[in-house]
Coordinates of N, CA and C in Angstrom, one line a residue:
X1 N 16.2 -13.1 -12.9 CA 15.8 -12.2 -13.9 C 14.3 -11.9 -14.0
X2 N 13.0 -12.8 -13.5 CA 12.0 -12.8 -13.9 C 11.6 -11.7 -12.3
X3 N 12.5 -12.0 -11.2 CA 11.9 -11.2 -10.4 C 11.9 -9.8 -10.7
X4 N 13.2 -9.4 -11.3 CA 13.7 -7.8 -12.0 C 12.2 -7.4 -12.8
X5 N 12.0 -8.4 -13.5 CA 11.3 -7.6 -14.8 C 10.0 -7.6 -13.7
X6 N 9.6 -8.3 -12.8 CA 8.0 -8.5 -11.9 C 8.4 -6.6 -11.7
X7 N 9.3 -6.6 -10.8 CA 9.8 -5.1 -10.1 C 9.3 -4.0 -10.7
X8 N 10.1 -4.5 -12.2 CA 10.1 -3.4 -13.3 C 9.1 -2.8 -13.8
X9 N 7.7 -3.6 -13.8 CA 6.7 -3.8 -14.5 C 5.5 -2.9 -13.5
X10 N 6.0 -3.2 -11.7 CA 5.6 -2.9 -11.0 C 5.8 -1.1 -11.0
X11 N 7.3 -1.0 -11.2 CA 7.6 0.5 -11.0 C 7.0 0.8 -11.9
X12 N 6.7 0.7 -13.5 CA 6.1 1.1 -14.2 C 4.8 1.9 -14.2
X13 N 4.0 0.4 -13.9 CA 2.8 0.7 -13.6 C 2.3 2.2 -12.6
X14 N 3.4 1.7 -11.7 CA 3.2 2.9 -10.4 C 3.5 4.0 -11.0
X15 N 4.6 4.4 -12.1 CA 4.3 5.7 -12.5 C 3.7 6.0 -13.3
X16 N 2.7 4.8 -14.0 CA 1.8 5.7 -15.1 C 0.7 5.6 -14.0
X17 N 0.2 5.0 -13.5 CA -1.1 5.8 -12.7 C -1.0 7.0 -12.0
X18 N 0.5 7.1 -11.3 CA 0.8 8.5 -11.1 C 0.6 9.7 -12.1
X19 N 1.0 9.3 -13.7 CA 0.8 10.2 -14.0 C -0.8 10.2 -14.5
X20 N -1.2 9.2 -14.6 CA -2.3 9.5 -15.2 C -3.8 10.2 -14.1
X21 N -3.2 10.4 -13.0 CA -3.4 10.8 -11.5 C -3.5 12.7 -11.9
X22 N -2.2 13.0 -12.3 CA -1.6 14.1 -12.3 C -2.8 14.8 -13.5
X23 N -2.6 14.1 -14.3 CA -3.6 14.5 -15.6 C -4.9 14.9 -15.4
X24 N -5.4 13.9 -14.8 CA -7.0 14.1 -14.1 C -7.2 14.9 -13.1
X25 N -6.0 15.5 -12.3 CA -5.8 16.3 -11.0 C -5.6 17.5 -11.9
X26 N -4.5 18.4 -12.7 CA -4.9 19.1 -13.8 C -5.9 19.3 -14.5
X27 N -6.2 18.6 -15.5 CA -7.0 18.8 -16.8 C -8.6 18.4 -17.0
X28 N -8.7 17.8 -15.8 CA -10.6 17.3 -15.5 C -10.6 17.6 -14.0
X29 N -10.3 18.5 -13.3 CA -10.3 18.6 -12.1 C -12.0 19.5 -11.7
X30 N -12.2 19.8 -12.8 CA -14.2 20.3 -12.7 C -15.1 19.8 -12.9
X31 N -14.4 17.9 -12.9 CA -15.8 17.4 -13.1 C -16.3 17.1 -11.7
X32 N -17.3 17.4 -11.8 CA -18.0 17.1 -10.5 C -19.0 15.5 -10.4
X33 N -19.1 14.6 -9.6 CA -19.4 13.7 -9.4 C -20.3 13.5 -7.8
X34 N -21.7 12.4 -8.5 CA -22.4 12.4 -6.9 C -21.5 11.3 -5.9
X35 N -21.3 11.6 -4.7 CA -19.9 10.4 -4.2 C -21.1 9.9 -3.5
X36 N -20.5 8.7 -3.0 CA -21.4 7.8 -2.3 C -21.7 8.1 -0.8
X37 N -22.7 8.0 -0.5 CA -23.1 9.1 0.4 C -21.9 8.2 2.1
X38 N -21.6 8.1 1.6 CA -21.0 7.4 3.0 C -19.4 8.7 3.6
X39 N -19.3 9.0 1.9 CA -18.2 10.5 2.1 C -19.2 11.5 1.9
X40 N -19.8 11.7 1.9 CA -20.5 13.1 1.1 C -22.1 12.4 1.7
X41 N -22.8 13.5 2.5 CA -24.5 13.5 1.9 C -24.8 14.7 1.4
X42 N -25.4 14.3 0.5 CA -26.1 14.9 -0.6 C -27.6 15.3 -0.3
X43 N -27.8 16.8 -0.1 CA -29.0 17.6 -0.1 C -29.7 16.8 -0.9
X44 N -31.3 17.7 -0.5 CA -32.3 17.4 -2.3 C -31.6 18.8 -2.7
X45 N -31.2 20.3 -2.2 CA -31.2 21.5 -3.1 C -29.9 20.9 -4.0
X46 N -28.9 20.1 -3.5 CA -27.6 20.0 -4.1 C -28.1 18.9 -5.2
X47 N -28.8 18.2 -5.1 CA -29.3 16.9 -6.0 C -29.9 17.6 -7.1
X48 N -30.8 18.8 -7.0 CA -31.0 19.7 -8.0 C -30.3 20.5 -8.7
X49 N -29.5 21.2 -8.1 CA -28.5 21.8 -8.3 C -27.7 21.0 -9.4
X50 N -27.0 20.0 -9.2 CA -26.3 18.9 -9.9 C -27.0 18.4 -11.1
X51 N -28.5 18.4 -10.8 CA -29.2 17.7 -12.3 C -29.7 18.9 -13.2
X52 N -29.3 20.4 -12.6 CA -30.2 21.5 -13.4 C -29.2 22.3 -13.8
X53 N -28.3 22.8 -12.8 CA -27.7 24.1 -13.1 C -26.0 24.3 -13.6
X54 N -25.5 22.8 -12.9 CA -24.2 22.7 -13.3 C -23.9 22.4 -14.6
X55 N -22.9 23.4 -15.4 CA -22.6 22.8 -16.6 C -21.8 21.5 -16.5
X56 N -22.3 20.9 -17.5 CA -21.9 19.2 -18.5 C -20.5 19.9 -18.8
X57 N -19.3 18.8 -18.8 CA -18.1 18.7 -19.6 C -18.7 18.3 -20.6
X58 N -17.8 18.2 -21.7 CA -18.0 17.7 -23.5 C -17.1 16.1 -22.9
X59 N -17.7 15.3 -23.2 CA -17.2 14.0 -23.1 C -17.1 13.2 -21.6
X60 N -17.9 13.9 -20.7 CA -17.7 13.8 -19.1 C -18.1 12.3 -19.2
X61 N -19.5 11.8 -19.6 CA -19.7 10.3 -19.2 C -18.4 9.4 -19.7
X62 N -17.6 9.7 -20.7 CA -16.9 9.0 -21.6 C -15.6 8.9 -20.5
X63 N -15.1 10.0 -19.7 CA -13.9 10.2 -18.8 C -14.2 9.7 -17.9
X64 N -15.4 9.9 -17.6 CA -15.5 9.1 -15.7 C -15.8 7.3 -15.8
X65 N -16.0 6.9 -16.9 CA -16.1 5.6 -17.4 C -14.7 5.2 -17.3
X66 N -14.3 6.0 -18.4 CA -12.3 4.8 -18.5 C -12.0 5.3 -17.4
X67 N -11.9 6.4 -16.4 CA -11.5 6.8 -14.8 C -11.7 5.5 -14.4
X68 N -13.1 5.0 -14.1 CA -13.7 4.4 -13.0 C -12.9 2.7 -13.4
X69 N -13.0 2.6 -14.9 CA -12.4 1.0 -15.4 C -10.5 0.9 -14.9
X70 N -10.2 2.5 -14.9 CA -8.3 2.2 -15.1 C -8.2 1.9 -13.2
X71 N -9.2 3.0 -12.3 CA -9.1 2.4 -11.1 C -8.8 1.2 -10.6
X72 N -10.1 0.3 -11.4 CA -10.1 -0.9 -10.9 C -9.3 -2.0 -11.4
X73 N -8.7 -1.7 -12.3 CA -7.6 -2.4 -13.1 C -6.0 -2.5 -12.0
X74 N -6.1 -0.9 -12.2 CA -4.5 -0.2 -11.1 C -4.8 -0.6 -9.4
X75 N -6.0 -0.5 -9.5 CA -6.1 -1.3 -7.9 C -5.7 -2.3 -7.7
X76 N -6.6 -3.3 -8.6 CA -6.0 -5.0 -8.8 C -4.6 -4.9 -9.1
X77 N -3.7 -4.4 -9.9 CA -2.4 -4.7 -10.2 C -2.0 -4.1 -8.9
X78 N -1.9 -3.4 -8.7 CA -1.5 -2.6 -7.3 C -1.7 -4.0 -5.9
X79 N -2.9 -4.1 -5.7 CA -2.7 -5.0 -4.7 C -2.0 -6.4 -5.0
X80 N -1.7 -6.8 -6.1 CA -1.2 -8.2 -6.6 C 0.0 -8.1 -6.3
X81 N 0.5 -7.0 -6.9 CA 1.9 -6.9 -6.8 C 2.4 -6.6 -5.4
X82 N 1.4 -6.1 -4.4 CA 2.4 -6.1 -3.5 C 2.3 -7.0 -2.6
X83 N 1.3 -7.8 -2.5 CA 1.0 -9.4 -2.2 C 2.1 -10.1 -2.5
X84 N 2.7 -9.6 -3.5 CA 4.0 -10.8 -4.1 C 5.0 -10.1 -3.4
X85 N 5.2 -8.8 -3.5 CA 6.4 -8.3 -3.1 C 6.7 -9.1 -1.4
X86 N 5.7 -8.8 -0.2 CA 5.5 -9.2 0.7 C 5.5 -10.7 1.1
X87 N 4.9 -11.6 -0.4 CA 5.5 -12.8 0.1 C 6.7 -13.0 -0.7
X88 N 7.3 -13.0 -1.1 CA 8.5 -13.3 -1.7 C 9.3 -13.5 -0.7
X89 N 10.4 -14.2 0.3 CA 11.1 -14.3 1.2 C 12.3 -13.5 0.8
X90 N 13.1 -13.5 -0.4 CA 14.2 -12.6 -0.9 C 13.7 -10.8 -0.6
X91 N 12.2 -10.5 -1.4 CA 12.2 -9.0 -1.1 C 11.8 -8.9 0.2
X92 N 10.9 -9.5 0.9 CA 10.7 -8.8 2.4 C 11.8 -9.2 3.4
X93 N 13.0 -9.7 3.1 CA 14.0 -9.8 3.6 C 15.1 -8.7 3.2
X94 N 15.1 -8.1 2.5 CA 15.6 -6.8 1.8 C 15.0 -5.6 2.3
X95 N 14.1 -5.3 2.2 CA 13.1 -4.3 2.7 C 12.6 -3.9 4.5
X96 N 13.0 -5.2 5.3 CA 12.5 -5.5 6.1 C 11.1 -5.2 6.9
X97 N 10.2 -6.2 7.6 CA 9.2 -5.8 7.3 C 8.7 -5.0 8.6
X98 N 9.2 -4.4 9.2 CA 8.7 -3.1 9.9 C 8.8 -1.8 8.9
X99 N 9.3 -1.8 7.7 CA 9.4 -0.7 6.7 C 7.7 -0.9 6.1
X100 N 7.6 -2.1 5.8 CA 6.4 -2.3 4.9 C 5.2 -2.2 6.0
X101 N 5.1 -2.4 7.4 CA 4.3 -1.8 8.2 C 4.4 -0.2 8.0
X102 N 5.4 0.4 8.4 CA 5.6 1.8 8.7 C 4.7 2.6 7.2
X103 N 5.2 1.8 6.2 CA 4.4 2.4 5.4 C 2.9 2.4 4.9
X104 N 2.7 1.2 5.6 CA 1.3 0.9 5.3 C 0.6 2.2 6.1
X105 N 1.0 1.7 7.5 CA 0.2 2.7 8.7 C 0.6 4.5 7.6
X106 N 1.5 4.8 7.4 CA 1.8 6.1 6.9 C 0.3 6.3 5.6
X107 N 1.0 5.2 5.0 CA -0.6 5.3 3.8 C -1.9 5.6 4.2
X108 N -2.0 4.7 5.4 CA -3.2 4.7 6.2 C -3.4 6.2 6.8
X109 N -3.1 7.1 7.2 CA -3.0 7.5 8.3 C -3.2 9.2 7.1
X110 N -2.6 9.2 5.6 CA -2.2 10.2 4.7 C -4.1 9.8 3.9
X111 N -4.7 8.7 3.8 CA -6.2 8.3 3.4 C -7.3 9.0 4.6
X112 N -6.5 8.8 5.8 CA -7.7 9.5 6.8 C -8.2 10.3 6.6
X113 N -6.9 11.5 6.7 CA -7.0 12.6 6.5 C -7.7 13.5 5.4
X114 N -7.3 12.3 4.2 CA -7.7 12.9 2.5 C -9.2 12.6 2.8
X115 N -9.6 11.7 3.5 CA -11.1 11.1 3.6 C -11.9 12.3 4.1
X116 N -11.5 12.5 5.7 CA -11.9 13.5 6.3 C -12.3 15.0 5.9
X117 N -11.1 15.4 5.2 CA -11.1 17.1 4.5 C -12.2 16.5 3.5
X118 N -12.5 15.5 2.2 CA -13.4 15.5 1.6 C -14.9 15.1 2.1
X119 N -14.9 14.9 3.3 CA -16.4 14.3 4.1 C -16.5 16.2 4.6
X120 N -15.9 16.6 5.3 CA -16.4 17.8 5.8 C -15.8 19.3 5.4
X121 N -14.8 19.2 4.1 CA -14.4 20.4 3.9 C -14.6 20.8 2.1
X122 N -14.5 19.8 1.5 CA -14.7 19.6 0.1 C -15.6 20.4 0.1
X123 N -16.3 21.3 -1.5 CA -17.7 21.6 -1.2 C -18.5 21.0 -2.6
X124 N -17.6 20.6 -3.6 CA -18.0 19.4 -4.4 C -17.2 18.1 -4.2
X125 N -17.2 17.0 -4.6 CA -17.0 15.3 -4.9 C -16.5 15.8 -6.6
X126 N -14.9 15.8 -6.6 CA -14.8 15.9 -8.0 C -14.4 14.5 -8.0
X127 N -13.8 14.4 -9.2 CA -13.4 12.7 -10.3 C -12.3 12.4 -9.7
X128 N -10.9 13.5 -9.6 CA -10.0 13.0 -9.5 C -10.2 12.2 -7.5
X129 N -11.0 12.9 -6.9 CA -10.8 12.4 -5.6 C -11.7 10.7 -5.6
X130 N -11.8 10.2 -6.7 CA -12.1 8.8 -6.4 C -11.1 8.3 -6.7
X131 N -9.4 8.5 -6.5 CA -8.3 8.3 -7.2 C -7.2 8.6 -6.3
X132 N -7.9 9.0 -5.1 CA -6.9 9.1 -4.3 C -6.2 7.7 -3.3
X133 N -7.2 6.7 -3.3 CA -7.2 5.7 -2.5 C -5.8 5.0 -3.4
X134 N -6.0 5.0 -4.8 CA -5.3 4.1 -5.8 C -3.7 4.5 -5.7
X135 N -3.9 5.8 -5.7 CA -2.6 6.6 -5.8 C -1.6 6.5 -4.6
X136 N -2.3 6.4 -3.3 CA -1.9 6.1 -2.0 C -1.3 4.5 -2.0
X137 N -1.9 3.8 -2.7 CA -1.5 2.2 -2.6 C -0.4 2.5 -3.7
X138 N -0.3 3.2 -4.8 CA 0.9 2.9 -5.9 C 2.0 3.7 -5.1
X139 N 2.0 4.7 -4.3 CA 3.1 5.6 -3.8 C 3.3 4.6 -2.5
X140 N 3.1 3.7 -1.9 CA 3.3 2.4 -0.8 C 4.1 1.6 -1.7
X141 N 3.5 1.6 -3.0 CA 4.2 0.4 -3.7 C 5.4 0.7 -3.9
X142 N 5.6 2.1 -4.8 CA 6.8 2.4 -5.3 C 7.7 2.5 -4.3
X143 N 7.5 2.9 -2.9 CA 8.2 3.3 -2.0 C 9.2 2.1 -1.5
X144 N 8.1 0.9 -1.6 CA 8.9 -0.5 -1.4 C 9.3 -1.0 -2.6
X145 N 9.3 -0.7 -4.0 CA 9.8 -1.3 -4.8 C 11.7 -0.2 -4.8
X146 N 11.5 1.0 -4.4 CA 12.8 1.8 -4.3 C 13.6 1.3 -3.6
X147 N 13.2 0.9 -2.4 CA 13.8 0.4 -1.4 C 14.3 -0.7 -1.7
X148 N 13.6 -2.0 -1.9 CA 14.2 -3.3 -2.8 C 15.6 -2.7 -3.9
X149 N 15.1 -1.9 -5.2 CA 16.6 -1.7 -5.6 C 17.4 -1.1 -4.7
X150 N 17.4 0.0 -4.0 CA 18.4 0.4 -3.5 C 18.9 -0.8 -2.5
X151 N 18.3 -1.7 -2.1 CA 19.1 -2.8 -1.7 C 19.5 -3.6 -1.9
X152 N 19.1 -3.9 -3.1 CA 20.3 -5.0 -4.8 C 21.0 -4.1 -5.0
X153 N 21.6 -2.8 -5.4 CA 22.3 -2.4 -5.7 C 23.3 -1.8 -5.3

């Protein structure tokens, strides 16, 4: 029973960050943000640009704060839980573990890409794309937590 409700808690989680993913991908998808230059270098005209001419959202420092806190929260739950799922001997014997490879590499491989188009095609660093990394680990998770029921049931 305590493993169901771990599952449960886990599916959970994975679909409120999804949606809360979805929300910020809709509804704040204009904030614009300086990314760390390792994705993005940042001009001086763009550095000015950014501190002179762009309009301010109403509440922007306030969204990119709880953004940046729920990240790091959903990250941690995200990697814990599938640390457990993986050692658990019952679920990675259910799942088997060339699945939980295949999907990793797939995660991996769907992050390149997102990385790449935002290093050389993006032409701003918005909010929701520091959220993509999180989203990629919860849709890995959910993928092996689906899998686990459909193979209790």
């Amino acid at each position: 029973m305590k493993k169901d409700r771990v599952l449960m808690i886990s599916l959970i989680s994975a679909i409120l960050f999804s949606a809360f993913f979805i929300i910020m991908l809709i509804c704040y998808s204009d904030i614009i943000i300086i990314p760390n230059t390792f994705f993005k270098s940042i001009t001086k005209e763009y550095w000015f640009w950014y501190l002179d001419d762009r309009l301010p959202i109403p509440n922007e420092s306030f969204i990119m704060g709880i953004t940046e806190i729920l990240k790091q929260l959903f990250s941690a739950i995200f990697l814990l839980e599938f640390i457990y799922i993986i050692s658990d001997k019952k679920y990675i014997n259910e799942i088997e573990k060339k699945n939980v490879v295949i999907s990793l590499i797939i995660g991996f491989v769907i992050y390149s890409f997102s990385f790449l188009f935002i290093k050389y095609k993006a032409e701003h660093y918005r909010l929701f794309m520091t959220l993509i990394s999180t989203e990629i680990l919860s849709i890995i998770l959910l993928n092996l937590i689906l899998k686990i029921k459909k193979q209790t049931s």
